[in-house]
PDB file of C-alpha atoms in Angstrom:
ATOM      1  CA  MET A   1     -18.720-156.500-117.106  1.00 56.00           C
ATOM      2  CA  GLU A   2     -16.500-157.506-120.167  1.00 70.00           C
ATOM      3  CA  GLN A   3     -12.635-157.241-119.513  1.00 93.00           C
ATOM      4  CA  VAL A   4     -10.746-154.018-120.749  1.00 98.00           C
ATOM      5  CA  THR A   5      -7.043-154.177-120.965  1.00 98.00           C
ATOM      6  CA  LEU A   6      -4.416-151.654-121.838  1.00 98.00           C
ATOM      7  CA  LYS A   7      -1.343-153.354-123.778  1.00 97.00           C
ATOM      8  CA  LYS A   8       1.466-152.060-125.753  1.00 96.00           C
ATOM      9  CA  LEU A   9       0.990-151.778-129.394  1.00 96.00           C
ATOM     10  CA  HIS A  10       3.087-153.887-131.730  1.00 96.00           C
ATOM     11  CA  PRO A  11       3.447-153.777-135.623  1.00 97.00           C
ATOM     12  CA  PHE A  12       1.066-156.862-135.776  1.00 97.00           C
ATOM     13  CA  HIS A  13      -1.820-154.860-134.484  1.00 98.00           C
ATOM     14  CA  ALA A  14      -1.297-152.092-137.254  1.00 98.00           C
ATOM     15  CA  ALA A  15      -4.030-153.667-139.672  1.00 98.00           C
ATOM     16  CA  SER A  16      -6.756-153.586-136.776  1.00 98.00           C
ATOM     17  CA  PHE A  17      -5.714-150.324-135.750  1.00 98.00           C
ATOM     18  CA  ALA A  18      -5.797-148.585-139.218  1.00 98.00           C
ATOM     19  CA  LYS A  19      -9.298-150.341-139.893  1.00 98.00           C
ATOM     20  CA  LEU A  20     -10.893-148.640-136.667  1.00 98.00           C
ATOM     21  CA  ALA A  21      -8.942-145.458-136.846  1.00 98.00           C
ATOM     22  CA  ASP A  22     -10.327-144.763-140.515  1.00 98.00           C
ATOM     23  CA  ASN A  23     -13.366-143.045-139.451  1.00 98.00           C
ATOM     24  CA  LYS A  24     -14.411-139.434-139.883  1.00 97.00           C
ATOM     25  CA  LYS A  25     -16.391-139.607-136.835  1.00 97.00           C
ATOM     26  CA  ILE A  26     -13.265-140.145-134.773  1.00 97.00           C
ATOM     27  CA  TRP A  27     -11.209-137.997-136.881  1.00 97.00           C
ATOM     28  CA  GLN A  28     -13.570-135.076-136.104  1.00 96.00           C
ATOM     29  CA  ASN A  29     -12.720-135.101-132.453  1.00 96.00           C
ATOM     30  CA  MET A  30      -8.852-135.709-132.707  1.00 96.00           C
ATOM     31  CA  ARG A  31      -5.814-133.323-133.133  1.00 94.00           C
ATOM     32  CA  ASP A  32      -4.879-132.702-136.715  1.00 93.00           C
ATOM     33  CA  ASN A  33      -1.994-135.027-136.508  1.00 92.00           C
ATOM     34  CA  PHE A  34      -4.568-137.937-136.666  1.00 96.00           C
ATOM     35  CA  PRO A  35      -5.068-138.108-140.245  1.00 96.00           C
ATOM     36  CA  HIS A  36      -8.169-138.928-142.253  1.00 97.00           C
ATOM     37  CA  PRO A  37      -8.375-141.181-144.230  1.00 97.00           C
ATOM     38  CA  TYR A  38      -6.255-143.299-141.824  1.00 98.00           C
ATOM     39  CA  SER A  39      -3.958-145.718-143.692  1.00 98.00           C
ATOM     40  CA  LEU A  40      -2.034-148.820-142.677  1.00 98.00           C
ATOM     41  CA  THR A  41       1.176-146.723-143.279  1.00 98.00           C
ATOM     42  CA  ASN A  42      -0.190-144.270-140.790  1.00 98.00           C
ATOM     43  CA  ALA A  43      -0.894-147.060-138.178  1.00 98.00           C
ATOM     44  CA  LYS A  44       2.664-148.538-138.690  1.00 97.00           C
ATOM     45  CA  GLU A  45       4.152-145.137-138.207  1.00 96.00           C
ATOM     46  CA  PHE A  46       1.967-144.270-135.193  1.00 95.00           C
ATOM     47  CA  ILE A  47       2.906-147.786-133.458  1.00 96.00           C
ATOM     48  CA  LYS A  48       6.632-147.342-134.209  1.00 95.00           C
ATOM     49  CA  CYS A  49       6.911-143.872-132.857  1.00 93.00           C
ATOM     50  CA  TYR A  50       5.390-144.457-129.543  1.00 91.00           C
ATOM     51  CA  HIS A  51       6.425-148.150-128.909  1.00 85.00           C
ATOM     52  CA  ASP A  52       9.577-146.967-127.342  1.00 81.00           C
ATOM     53  CA  ALA A  53       8.825-143.288-126.537  1.00 85.00           C
ATOM     54  CA  THR A  54       9.936-141.908-123.221  1.00 84.00           C
ATOM     55  CA  ASP A  55       7.770-138.701-123.254  1.00 85.00           C
ATOM     56  CA  ALA A  56       4.465-140.635-123.858  1.00 89.00           C
ATOM     57  CA  PHE A  57       3.029-143.748-122.799  1.00 95.00           C
ATOM     58  CA  VAL A  58       0.584-145.027-125.343  1.00 97.00           C
ATOM     59  CA  PHE A  59      -1.233-148.342-125.076  1.00 98.00           C
ATOM     60  CA  GLY A  60      -3.879-150.244-127.327  1.00 98.00           C
ATOM     61  CA  ILE A  61      -7.307-150.505-125.575  1.00 99.00           C
ATOM     62  CA  PHE A  62      -8.515-154.284-125.835  1.00 99.00           C
ATOM     63  CA  TYR A  63     -12.050-155.397-125.247  1.00 98.00           C
ATOM     64  CA  GLN A  64     -12.630-159.132-125.234  1.00 95.00           C
ATOM     65  CA  ASN A  65      -8.934-159.426-126.671  1.00 94.00           C
ATOM     66  CA  GLN A  66      -9.983-157.194-129.511  1.00 97.00           C
ATOM     67  CA  LEU A  67      -8.242-154.014-130.323  1.00 99.00           C
ATOM     68  CA  ALA A  68     -10.735-151.380-129.719  1.00 99.00           C
ATOM     69  CA  GLY A  69      -9.015-148.228-129.701  1.00 99.00           C
ATOM     70  CA  ALA A  70      -5.860-146.351-128.150  1.00 99.00           C
ATOM     71  CA  ILE A  71      -5.051-144.366-125.014  1.00 99.00           C
ATOM     72  CA  GLY A  72      -1.980-142.350-124.006  1.00 97.00           C
ATOM     73  CA  LEU A  73      -0.460-140.033-121.723  1.00 98.00           C
ATOM     74  CA  HIS A  74       1.866-137.317-122.969  1.00 96.00           C
ATOM     75  CA  ARG A  75       4.362-135.646-120.617  1.00 95.00           C
ATOM     76  CA  LEU A  76       4.645-131.690-120.708  1.00 95.00           C
ATOM     77  CA  GLU A  77       7.703-129.848-119.766  1.00 94.00           C
ATOM     78  CA  ASP A  78       9.249-127.097-117.834  1.00 96.00           C
ATOM     79  CA  LEU A  79       6.986-125.681-115.149  1.00 96.00           C
ATOM     80  CA  ASN A  80       4.273-128.429-116.265  1.00 95.00           C
ATOM     81  CA  ARG A  81       6.685-131.375-115.958  1.00 96.00           C
ATOM     82  CA  PHE A  82       4.494-133.174-113.302  1.00 98.00           C
ATOM     83  CA  THR A  83       1.501-132.758-115.699  1.00 98.00           C
ATOM     84  CA  VAL A  84       0.676-135.320-118.423  1.00 98.00           C
ATOM     85  CA  GLU A  85      -2.049-134.873-121.085  1.00 98.00           C
ATOM     86  CA  LEU A  86      -4.489-137.737-121.439  1.00 99.00           C
ATOM     87  CA  GLY A  87      -5.646-138.505-124.999  1.00 98.00           C
ATOM     88  CA  TYR A  88      -7.783-141.575-126.199  1.00 98.00           C
ATOM     89  CA  TRP A  89     -10.142-142.875-128.970  1.00 98.00           C
ATOM     90  CA  ILE A  90     -12.371-145.827-129.334  1.00 98.00           C
ATOM     91  CA  GLY A  91     -13.271-147.555-132.612  1.00 98.00           C
ATOM     92  CA  GLU A  92     -16.928-146.930-133.521  1.00 98.00           C
ATOM     93  CA  PRO A  93     -17.854-150.843-133.300  1.00 98.00           C
ATOM     94  CA  PHE A  94     -17.017-150.441-129.517  1.00 98.00           C
ATOM     95  CA  TRP A  95     -18.919-147.427-128.514  1.00 97.00           C
ATOM     96  CA  ASN A  96     -21.545-147.244-125.766  1.00 96.00           C
ATOM     97  CA  LYS A  97     -19.963-150.220-123.981  1.00 96.00           C
ATOM     98  CA  GLY A  98     -18.278-148.297-121.130  1.00 97.00           C
ATOM     99  CA  ILE A  99     -14.847-149.267-122.627  1.00 98.00           C
ATOM    100  CA  ALA A 100     -13.505-145.642-122.623  1.00 98.00           C
ATOM    101  CA  SER A 101     -14.418-145.171-119.018  1.00 98.00           C
ATOM    102  CA  ARG A 102     -12.688-148.370-117.893  1.00 98.00           C
ATOM    103  CA  ALA A 103      -9.517-147.726-119.917  1.00 99.00           C
ATOM    104  CA  ILE A 104      -9.371-143.948-118.436  1.00 99.00           C
ATOM    105  CA  LYS A 105      -9.706-145.778-114.899  1.00 98.00           C
ATOM    106  CA  LYS A 106      -6.678-148.036-115.774  1.00 98.00           C
ATOM    107  CA  MET A 107      -4.561-145.151-117.325  1.00 98.00           C
ATOM    108  CA  ILE A 108      -5.240-142.885-114.298  1.00 98.00           C
ATOM    109  CA  VAL A 109      -3.777-145.784-111.853  1.00 98.00           C
ATOM    110  CA  TYR A 110      -0.910-146.266-114.386  1.00 98.00           C
ATOM    111  CA  GLY A 111      -0.031-142.615-114.607  1.00 98.00           C
ATOM    112  CA  PHE A 112       0.045-141.936-110.783  1.00 98.00           C
ATOM    113  CA  GLN A 113       1.846-144.950-109.815  1.00 97.00           C
ATOM    114  CA  ASN A 114       4.515-144.973-112.425  1.00 96.00           C
ATOM    115  CA  LEU A 115       5.219-141.475-113.892  1.00 96.00           C
ATOM    116  CA  ASP A 116       6.063-139.169-110.846  1.00 96.00           C
ATOM    117  CA  ILE A 117       3.049-136.871-111.714  1.00 98.00           C
ATOM    118  CA  ASN A 118       0.660-134.734-109.981  1.00 98.00           C
ATOM    119  CA  ARG A 119      -1.924-133.854-112.674  1.00 99.00           C
ATOM    120  CA  ILE A 120      -3.710-135.267-115.666  1.00 99.00           C
ATOM    121  CA  PHE A 121      -5.748-133.223-117.816  1.00 98.00           C
ATOM    122  CA  ALA A 122      -7.748-133.590-121.002  1.00 99.00           C
ATOM    123  CA  SER A 123      -9.312-131.333-123.627  1.00 98.00           C
ATOM    124  CA  THR A 124     -12.261-132.151-125.898  1.00 98.00           C
ATOM    125  CA  LEU A 125     -13.930-129.966-128.308  1.00 98.00           C
ATOM    126  CA  GLU A 126     -17.290-128.515-127.358  1.00 98.00           C
ATOM    127  CA  THR A 127     -19.173-130.961-129.552  1.00 97.00           C
ATOM    128  CA  ASN A 128     -17.578-134.123-127.980  1.00 98.00           C
ATOM    129  CA  ILE A 129     -20.326-134.562-125.192  1.00 97.00           C
ATOM    130  CA  ALA A 130     -19.553-138.487-124.759  1.00 97.00           C
ATOM    131  CA  SER A 131     -15.873-137.636-124.014  1.00 98.00           C
ATOM    132  CA  GLN A 132     -16.880-134.946-121.579  1.00 98.00           C
ATOM    133  CA  LYS A 133     -19.153-137.126-119.597  1.00 98.00           C
ATOM    134  CA  VAL A 134     -16.552-140.105-119.487  1.00 98.00           C
ATOM    135  CA  LEU A 135     -13.984-137.629-118.065  1.00 99.00           C
ATOM    136  CA  LEU A 136     -16.524-136.495-115.436  1.00 98.00           C
ATOM    137  CA  LYS A 137     -17.526-140.151-114.537  1.00 98.00           C
ATOM    138  CA  ASN A 138     -13.899-140.764-113.736  1.00 98.00           C
ATOM    139  CA  ASN A 139     -13.585-137.791-111.064  1.00 98.00           C
ATOM    140  CA  PHE A 140     -12.073-135.193-113.721  1.00 99.00           C
ATOM    141  CA  ILE A 141     -12.813-131.639-112.703  1.00 99.00           C
ATOM    142  CA  PHE A 142     -14.408-129.441-115.349  1.00 99.00           C
ATOM    143  CA  GLU A 143     -11.698-126.610-115.446  1.00 98.00           C
ATOM    144  CA  GLY A 144     -13.165-124.217-118.091  1.00 99.00           C
ATOM    145  CA  ILE A 145     -13.544-123.443-121.637  1.00 99.00           C
ATOM    146  CA  SER A 146     -10.898-122.145-123.877  1.00 98.00           C
ATOM    147  CA  ARG A 147     -13.272-120.005-126.399  1.00 98.00           C
ATOM    148  CA  LYS A 148     -12.907-120.953-130.061  1.00 98.00           C
ATOM    149  CA  SER A 149      -9.330-122.000-129.486  1.00 98.00           C
ATOM    150  CA  ALA A 150      -9.498-125.233-131.723  1.00 97.00           C
ATOM    151  CA  TYR A 151      -9.696-125.174-135.379  1.00 97.00           C
ATOM    152  CA  LYS A 152     -11.042-128.284-137.008  1.00 96.00           C
ATOM    153  CA  ASP A 153     -12.477-129.006-140.303  1.00 95.00           C
ATOM    154  CA  GLY A 154     -12.966-125.306-141.410  1.00 96.00           C
ATOM    155  CA  ALA A 155     -14.448-124.148-138.041  1.00 97.00           C
ATOM    156  CA  PHE A 156     -13.344-122.789-134.791  1.00 98.00           C
ATOM    157  CA  TYR A 157     -14.572-124.711-131.641  1.00 98.00           C
ATOM    158  CA  ASP A 158     -14.395-124.262-127.811  1.00 98.00           C
ATOM    159  CA  GLU A 159     -12.237-126.483-126.058  1.00 98.00           C
ATOM    160  CA  HIS A 160     -13.359-127.962-122.795  1.00 99.00           C
ATOM    161  CA  ARG A 161     -10.734-128.459-120.179  1.00 99.00           C
ATOM    162  CA  PHE A 162     -10.693-131.248-117.332  1.00 99.00           C
ATOM    163  CA  SER A 163      -8.244-132.294-114.870  1.00 99.00           C
ATOM    164  CA  LEU A 164      -7.593-134.770-112.146  1.00 99.00           C
ATOM    165  CA  LEU A 165      -5.052-134.337-109.529  1.00 99.00           C
ATOM    166  CA  GLU A 166      -3.300-137.143-107.633  1.00 98.00           C
ATOM    167  CA  ASN A 167      -4.908-136.742-104.478  1.00 96.00           C
ATOM    168  CA  GLU A 168      -8.262-136.626-105.938  1.00 95.00           C
ATOM    169  CA  GLN A 169      -8.436-140.022-107.568  1.00 84.00           C
TER     170      GLN A 169
END
């Protein structure tokens, strides 16, 4: 199995990041703060924003030493301060290679070992079956559906919620 590593993103990754991220198929499954088209400037701003963030832990996903996507854990606040949200995307040239699953495994270990958390959760749009399968493969529990709670590209979608507790990993 080919090696998947997680590394901090640096400004020199911006061109590769932008090239991978500038894909409508990826954008269709991301939050609205992930623009389309995705420019070099967007990539530079993203990397700068998250490089030294204290409430989000974002890494590049590398496959065979090539940038393949990004993954992050984002802290919640107040009553949910021991919970983080998992987000990730993989560039299309790297789809169907098991990269997302291996990156998520690494991020789970990182989160529970380093962040003083009890719960990791993730949401997917109803149409993102591949991501739902990857989460289940990594022992996330399907919690339920938020009906028509997400609005993307002119339509409402159900969001599927998944979570993993520290004692379930």
